[in-house]
mmCIF file of C-alpha atoms and ligand atoms in Angstrom:
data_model
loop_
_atom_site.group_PDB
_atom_site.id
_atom_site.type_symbol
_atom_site.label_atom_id
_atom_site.label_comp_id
_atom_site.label_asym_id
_atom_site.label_seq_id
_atom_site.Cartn_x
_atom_site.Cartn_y
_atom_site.Cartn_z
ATOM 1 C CA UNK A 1 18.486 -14.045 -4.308
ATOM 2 C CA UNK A 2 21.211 -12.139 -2.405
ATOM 3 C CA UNK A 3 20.213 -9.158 -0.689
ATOM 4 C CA UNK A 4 16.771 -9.667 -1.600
ATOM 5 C CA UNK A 5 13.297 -10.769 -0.224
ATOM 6 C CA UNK A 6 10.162 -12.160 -1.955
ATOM 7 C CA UNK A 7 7.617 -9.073 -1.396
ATOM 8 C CA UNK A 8 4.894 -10.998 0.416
ATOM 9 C CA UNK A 9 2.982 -7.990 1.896
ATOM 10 C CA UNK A 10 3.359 -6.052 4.962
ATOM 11 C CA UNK A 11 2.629 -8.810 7.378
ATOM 12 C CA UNK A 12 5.076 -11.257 6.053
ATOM 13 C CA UNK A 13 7.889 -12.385 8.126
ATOM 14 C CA UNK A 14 11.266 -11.664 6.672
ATOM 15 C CA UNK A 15 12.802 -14.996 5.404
ATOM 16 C CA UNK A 16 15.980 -13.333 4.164
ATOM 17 C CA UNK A 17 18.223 -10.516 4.984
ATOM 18 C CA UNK A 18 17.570 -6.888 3.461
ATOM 19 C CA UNK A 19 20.354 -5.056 2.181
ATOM 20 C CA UNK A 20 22.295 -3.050 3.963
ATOM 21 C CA UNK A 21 21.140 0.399 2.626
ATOM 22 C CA UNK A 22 22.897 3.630 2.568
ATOM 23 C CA UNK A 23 21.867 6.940 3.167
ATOM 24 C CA UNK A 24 20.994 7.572 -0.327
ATOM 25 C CA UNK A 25 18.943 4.738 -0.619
ATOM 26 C CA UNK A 26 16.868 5.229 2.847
ATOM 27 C CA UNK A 27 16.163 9.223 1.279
ATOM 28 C CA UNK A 28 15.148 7.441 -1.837
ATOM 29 C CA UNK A 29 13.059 4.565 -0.150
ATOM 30 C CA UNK A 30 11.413 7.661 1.912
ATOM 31 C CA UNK A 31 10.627 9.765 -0.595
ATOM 32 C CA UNK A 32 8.555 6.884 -2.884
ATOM 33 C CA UNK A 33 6.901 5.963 0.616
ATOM 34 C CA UNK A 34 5.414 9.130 0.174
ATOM 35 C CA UNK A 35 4.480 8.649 -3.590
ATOM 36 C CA UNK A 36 3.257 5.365 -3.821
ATOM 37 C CA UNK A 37 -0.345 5.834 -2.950
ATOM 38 C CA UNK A 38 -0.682 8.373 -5.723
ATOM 39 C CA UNK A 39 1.672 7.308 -7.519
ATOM 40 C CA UNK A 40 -0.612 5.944 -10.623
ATOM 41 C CA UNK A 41 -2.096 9.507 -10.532
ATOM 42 C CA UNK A 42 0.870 11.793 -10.082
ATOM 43 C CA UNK A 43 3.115 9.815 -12.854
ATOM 44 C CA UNK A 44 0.991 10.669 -15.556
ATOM 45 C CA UNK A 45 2.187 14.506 -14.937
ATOM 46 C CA UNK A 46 5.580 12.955 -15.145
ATOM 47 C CA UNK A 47 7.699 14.710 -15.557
ATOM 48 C CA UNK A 48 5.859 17.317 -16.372
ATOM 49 C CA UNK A 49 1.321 17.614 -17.481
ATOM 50 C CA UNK A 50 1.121 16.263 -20.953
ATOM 51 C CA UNK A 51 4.391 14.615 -21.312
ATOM 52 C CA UNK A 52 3.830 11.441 -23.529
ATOM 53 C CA UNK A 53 4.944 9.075 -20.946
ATOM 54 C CA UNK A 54 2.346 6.031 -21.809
ATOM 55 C CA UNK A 55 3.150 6.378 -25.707
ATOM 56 C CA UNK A 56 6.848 5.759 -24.384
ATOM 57 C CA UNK A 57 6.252 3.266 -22.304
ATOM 58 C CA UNK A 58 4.647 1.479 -24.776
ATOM 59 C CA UNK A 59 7.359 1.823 -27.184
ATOM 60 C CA UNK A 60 9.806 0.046 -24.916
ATOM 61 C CA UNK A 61 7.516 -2.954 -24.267
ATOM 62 C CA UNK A 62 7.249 -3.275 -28.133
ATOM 63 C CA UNK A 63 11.352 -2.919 -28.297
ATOM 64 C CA UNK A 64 11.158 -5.683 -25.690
ATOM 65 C CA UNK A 65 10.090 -8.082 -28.948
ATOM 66 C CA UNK A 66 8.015 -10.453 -26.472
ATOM 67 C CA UNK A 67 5.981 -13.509 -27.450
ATOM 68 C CA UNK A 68 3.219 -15.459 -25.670
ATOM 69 C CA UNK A 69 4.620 -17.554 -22.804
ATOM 70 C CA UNK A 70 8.016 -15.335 -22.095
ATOM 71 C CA UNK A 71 9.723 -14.322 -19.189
ATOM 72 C CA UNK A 72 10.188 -10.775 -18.336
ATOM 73 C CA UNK A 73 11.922 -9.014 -15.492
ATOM 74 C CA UNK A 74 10.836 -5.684 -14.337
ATOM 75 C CA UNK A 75 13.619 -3.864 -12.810
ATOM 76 C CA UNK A 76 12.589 -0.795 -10.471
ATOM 77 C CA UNK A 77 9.293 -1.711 -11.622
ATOM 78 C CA UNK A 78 7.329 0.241 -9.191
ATOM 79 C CA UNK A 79 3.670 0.566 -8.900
ATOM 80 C CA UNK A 80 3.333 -2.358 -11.930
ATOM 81 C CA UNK A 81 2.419 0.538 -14.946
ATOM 82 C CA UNK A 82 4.589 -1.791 -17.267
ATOM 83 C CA UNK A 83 2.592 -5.095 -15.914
ATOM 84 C CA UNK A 84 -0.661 -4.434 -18.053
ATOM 85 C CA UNK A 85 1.095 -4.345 -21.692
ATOM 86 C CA UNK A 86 3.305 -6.943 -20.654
ATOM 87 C CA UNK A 87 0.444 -9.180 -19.963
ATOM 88 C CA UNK A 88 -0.722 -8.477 -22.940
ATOM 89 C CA UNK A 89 1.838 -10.000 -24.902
ATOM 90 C CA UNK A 90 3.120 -12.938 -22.908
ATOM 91 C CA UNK A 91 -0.587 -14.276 -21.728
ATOM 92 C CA UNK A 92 -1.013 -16.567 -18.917
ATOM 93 C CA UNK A 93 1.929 -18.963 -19.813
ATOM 94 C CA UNK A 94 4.429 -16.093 -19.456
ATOM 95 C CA UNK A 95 6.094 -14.892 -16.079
ATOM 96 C CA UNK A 96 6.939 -11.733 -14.754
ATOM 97 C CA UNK A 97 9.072 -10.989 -11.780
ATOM 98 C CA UNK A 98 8.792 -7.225 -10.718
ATOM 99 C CA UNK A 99 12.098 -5.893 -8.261
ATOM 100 C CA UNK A 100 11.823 -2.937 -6.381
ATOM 101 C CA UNK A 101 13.502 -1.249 -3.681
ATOM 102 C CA UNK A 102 10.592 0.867 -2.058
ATOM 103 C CA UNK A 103 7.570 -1.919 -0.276
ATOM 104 C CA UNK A 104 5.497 0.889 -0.564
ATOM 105 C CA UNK A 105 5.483 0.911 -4.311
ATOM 106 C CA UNK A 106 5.959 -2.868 -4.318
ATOM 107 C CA UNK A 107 2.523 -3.052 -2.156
ATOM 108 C CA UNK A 108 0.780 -0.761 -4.971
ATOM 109 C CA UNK A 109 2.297 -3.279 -7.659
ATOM 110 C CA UNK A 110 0.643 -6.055 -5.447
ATOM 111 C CA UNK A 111 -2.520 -4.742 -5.465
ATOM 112 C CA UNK A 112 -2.787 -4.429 -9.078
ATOM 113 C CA UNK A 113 -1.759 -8.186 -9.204
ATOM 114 C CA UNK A 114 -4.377 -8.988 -7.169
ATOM 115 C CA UNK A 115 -7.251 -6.899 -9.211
ATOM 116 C CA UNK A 116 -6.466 -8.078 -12.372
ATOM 117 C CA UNK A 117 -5.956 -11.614 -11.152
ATOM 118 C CA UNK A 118 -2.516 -12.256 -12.483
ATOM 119 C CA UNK A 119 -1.055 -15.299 -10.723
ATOM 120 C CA UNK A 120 1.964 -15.726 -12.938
ATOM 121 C CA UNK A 121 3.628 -12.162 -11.211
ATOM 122 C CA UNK A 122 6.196 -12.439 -8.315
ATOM 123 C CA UNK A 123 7.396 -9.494 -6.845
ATOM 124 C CA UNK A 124 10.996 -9.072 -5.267
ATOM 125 C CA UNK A 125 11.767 -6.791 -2.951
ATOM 126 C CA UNK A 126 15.667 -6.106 -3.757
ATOM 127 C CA UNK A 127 18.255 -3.390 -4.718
ATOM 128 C CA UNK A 128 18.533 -3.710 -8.846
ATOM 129 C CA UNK A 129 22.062 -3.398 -7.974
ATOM 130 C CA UNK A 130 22.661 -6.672 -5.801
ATOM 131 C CA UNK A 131 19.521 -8.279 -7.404
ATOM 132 C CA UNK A 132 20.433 -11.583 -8.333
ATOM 133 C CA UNK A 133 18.730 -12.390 -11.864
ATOM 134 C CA UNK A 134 17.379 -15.907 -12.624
ATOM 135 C CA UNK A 135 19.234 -17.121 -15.372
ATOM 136 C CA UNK A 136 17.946 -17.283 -19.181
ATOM 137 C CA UNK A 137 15.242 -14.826 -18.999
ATOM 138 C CA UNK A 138 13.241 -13.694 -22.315
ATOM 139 C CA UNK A 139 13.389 -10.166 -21.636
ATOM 140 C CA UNK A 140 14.246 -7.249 -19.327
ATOM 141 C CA UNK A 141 12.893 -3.838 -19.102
ATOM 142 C CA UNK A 142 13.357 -0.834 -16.537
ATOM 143 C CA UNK A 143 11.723 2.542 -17.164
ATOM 144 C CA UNK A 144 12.182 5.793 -15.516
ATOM 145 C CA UNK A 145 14.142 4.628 -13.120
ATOM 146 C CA UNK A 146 17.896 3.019 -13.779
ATOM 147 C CA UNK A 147 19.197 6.874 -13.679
ATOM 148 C CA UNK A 148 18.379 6.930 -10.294
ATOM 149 C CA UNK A 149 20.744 3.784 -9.783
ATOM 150 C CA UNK A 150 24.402 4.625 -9.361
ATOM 151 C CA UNK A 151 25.403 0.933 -10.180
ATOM 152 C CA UNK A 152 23.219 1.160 -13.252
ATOM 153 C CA UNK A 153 26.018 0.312 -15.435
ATOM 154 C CA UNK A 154 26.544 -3.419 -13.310
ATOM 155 C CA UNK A 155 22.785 -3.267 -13.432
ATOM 156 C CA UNK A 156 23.098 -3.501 -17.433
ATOM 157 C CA UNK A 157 26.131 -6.593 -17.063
ATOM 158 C CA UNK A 158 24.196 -8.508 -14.568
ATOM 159 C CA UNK A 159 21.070 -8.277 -16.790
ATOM 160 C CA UNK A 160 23.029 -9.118 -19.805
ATOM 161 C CA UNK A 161 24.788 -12.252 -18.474
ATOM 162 C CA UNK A 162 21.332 -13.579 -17.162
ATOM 163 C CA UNK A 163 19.360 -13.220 -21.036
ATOM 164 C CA UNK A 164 18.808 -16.135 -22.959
ATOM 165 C CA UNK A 165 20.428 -15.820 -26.542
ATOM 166 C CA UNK A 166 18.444 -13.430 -28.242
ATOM 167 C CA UNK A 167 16.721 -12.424 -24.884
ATOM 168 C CA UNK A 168 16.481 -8.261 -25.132
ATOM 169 C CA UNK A 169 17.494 -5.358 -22.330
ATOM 170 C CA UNK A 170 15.293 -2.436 -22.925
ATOM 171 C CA UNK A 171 15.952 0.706 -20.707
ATOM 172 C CA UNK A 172 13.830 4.104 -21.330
ATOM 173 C CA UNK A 173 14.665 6.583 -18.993
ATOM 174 C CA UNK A 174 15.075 10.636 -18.723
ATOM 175 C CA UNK A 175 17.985 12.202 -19.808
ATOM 176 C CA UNK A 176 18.935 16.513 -20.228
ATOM 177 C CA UNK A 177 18.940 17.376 -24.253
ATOM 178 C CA UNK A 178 21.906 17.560 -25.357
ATOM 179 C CA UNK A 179 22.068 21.191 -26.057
ATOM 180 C CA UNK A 180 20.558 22.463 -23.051
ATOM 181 C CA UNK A 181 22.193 25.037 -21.000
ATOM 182 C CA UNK A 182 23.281 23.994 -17.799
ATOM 183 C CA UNK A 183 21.537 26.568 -15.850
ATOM 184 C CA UNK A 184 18.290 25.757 -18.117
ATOM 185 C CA UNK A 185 18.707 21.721 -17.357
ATOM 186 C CA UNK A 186 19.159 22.418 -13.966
ATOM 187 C CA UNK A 187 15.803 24.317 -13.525
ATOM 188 C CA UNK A 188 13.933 22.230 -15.591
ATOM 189 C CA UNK A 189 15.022 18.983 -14.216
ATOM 190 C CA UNK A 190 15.033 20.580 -10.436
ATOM 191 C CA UNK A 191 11.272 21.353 -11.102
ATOM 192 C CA UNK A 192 10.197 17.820 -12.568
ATOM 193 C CA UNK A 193 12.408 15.305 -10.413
ATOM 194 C CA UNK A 194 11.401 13.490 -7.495
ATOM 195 C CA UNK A 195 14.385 13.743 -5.315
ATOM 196 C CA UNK A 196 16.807 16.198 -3.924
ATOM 197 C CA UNK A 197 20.137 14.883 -5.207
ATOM 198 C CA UNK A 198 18.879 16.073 -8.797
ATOM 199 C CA UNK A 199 22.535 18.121 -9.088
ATOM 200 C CA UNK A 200 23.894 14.861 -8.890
ATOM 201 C CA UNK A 201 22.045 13.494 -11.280
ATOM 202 C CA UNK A 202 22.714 16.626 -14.164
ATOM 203 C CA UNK A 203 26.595 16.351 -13.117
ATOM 204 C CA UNK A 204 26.596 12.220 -13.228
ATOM 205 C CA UNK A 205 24.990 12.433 -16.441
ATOM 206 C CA UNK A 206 23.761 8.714 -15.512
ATOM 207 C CA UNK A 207 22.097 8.129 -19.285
ATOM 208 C CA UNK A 208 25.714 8.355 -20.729
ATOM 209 C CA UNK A 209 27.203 5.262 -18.004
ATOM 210 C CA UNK A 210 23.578 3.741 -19.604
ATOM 211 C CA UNK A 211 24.188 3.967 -22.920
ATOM 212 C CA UNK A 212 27.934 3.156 -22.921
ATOM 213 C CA UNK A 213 26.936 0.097 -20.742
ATOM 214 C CA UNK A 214 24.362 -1.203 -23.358
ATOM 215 C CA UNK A 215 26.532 -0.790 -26.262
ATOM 216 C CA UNK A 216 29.040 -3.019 -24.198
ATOM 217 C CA UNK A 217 27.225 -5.785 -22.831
ATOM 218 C CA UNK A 218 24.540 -6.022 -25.806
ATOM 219 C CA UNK A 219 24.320 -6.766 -29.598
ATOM 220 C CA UNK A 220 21.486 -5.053 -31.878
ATOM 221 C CA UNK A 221 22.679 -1.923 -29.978
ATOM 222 C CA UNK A 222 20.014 0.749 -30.557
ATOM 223 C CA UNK A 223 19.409 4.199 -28.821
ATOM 224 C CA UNK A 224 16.761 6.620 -29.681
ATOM 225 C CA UNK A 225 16.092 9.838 -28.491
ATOM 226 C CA UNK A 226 12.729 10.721 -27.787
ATOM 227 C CA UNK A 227 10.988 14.186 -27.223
ATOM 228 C CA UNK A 228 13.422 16.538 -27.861
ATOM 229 C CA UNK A 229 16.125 14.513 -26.407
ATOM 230 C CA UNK A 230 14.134 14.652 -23.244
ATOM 231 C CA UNK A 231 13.866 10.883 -22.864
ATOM 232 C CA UNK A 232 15.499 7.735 -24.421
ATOM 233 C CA UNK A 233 15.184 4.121 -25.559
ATOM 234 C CA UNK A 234 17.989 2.004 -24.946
ATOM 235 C CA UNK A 235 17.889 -1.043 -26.346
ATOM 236 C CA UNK A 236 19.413 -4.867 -27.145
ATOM 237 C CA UNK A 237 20.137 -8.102 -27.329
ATOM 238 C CA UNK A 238 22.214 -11.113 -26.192
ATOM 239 C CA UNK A 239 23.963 -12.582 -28.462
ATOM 240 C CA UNK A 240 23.999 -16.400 -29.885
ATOM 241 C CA UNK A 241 27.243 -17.276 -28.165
HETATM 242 C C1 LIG B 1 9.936 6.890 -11.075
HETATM 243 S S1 LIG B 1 9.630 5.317 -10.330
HETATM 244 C C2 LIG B 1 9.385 4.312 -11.788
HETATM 245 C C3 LIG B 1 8.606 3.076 -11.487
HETATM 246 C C4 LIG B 1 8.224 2.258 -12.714
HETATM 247 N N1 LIG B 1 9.396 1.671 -13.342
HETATM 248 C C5 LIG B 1 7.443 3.066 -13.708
HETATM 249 O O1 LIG B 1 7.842 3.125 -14.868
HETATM 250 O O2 LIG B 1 6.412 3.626 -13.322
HETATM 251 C C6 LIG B 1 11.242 4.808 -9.781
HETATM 252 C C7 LIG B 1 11.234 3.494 -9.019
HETATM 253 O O3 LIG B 1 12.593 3.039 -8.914
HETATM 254 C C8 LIG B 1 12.742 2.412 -7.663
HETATM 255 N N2 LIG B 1 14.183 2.376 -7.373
HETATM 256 C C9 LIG B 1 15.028 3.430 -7.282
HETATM 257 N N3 LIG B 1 16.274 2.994 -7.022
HETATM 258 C C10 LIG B 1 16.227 1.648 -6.967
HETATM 259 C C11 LIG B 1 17.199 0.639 -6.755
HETATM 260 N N4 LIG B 1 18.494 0.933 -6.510
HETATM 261 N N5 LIG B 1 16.800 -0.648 -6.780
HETATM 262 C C12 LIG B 1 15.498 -0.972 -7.002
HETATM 263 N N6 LIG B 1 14.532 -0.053 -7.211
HETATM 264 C C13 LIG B 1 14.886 1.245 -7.194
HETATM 265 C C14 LIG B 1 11.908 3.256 -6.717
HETATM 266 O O4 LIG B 1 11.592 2.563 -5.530
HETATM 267 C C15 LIG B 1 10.701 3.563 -7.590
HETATM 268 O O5 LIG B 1 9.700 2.609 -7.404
#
């Protein structure tokens, strides 16, 4: 996989390069280094106490249609939160590959993996943007976290060219309501996001490059809203041909 590494644990030895990472990314590796070990904790404040966050997440595994024995990629997949109701569905036969940036958050995701007993999980430890998928994959999700990728919308084509015919893309993600104020986004969101460069984020308006992208690449095109335009479901499939 270009520009990627299997995520053996912190003793491996490196059997491929890294990417080269930018400034932005080293900030954003750094600032998950400091979340991951209460990560599973702190996210169910996310983004703010009492925000329905497992109800969503749970929404976009269902919109992921899986059956027993399917393959699933995980993309920014973090601590492994999705991992559990993926497992679920797909049962031992199934496989999931989890891709994250931060080895931090990939090392929380590894732990899980190893307390559950899960041996059909392989973690990669890659940018989603040069991550290169395996082809003809079942499924592929990515929650609360393709905003935070600038490349999302290559993200969305790479995915798309990799699905079997059928296979679904599911994002859900954060977005600002569409009639908020500017000033009133910009507090709110400033208060609940994780990282500094949250004016970029408000002026990049990453959801729209998400959405456009989806209704591009995919058929079945859906996009819901969710909590007061707070949040949404992206969602698709790959068509026959
Ligand atoms: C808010 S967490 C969400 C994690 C998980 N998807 C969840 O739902 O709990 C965002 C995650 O995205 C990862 N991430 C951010 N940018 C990334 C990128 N360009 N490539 C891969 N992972 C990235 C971070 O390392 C972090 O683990």
């Amino acid at each position: 996989m270009g520009g990627a590494r299997f995520y053996r644990g912190a003793t491996e030895t490196e059997e491929h390069t890294v990417s080269q990472i930018d400034h932005t990314r080293e900030h954003l590796i750094e600032t998950y280094r400091k979340k991951a070990k209460h990560y599973d904790i702190t996210s169910r404040l996310y983004p703010v106490p009492g925000y329905p966050q497992r109800a969503q997440r749970l929404r976009a595994v269902q919109a992921l249609g899986l059956h027993a024995g399917d393959s699933v990629i995980d993309i920014a997949c973090g601590t492994g939160l999705n991992f559990p109701l993926i497992e679920e569905v797909i049962g031992p036969d199934g496989r999931i590959v989890g891709v994250d940036l931060t080895d931090a958050m990939l090392a929380r995701a590894q732990a899980r993996i190893k307390t559950n007993g899960w041996s059909n999980i392989s973690l990669v430890q890659a940018d989603a943007a040069e991550f290169d998928f395996p082809a003809e994959v079942d499924a592929i999700l990515s929650t609360y976290s393709l905003s935070q990728v600038p490349e999302c919308a290559e993200v969305i084509a790479h995915g798309a060219a990799a699905l079997s015919g059928g296979g679904r893309w599911v994002v859900l993600d954060l977005k600002v309501p569409g009639n908020t104020p500017g000033w009133l986004a910009q507090l709110g969101t400033a208060i609940v996001r994780p990282f500094a460069s949250i004016d970029e984020w408000i002026m990049r308006r990453p959801w729209e490059a998400i959405r456009a992208a989806m209704q591009g690449e995919l058929a079945e095109f859906s996009w819901t809203e969710l909590f007061f335009g707070t949040a949404f479901l992206a969602a698709g499939s790959r068509g026959p041909g």
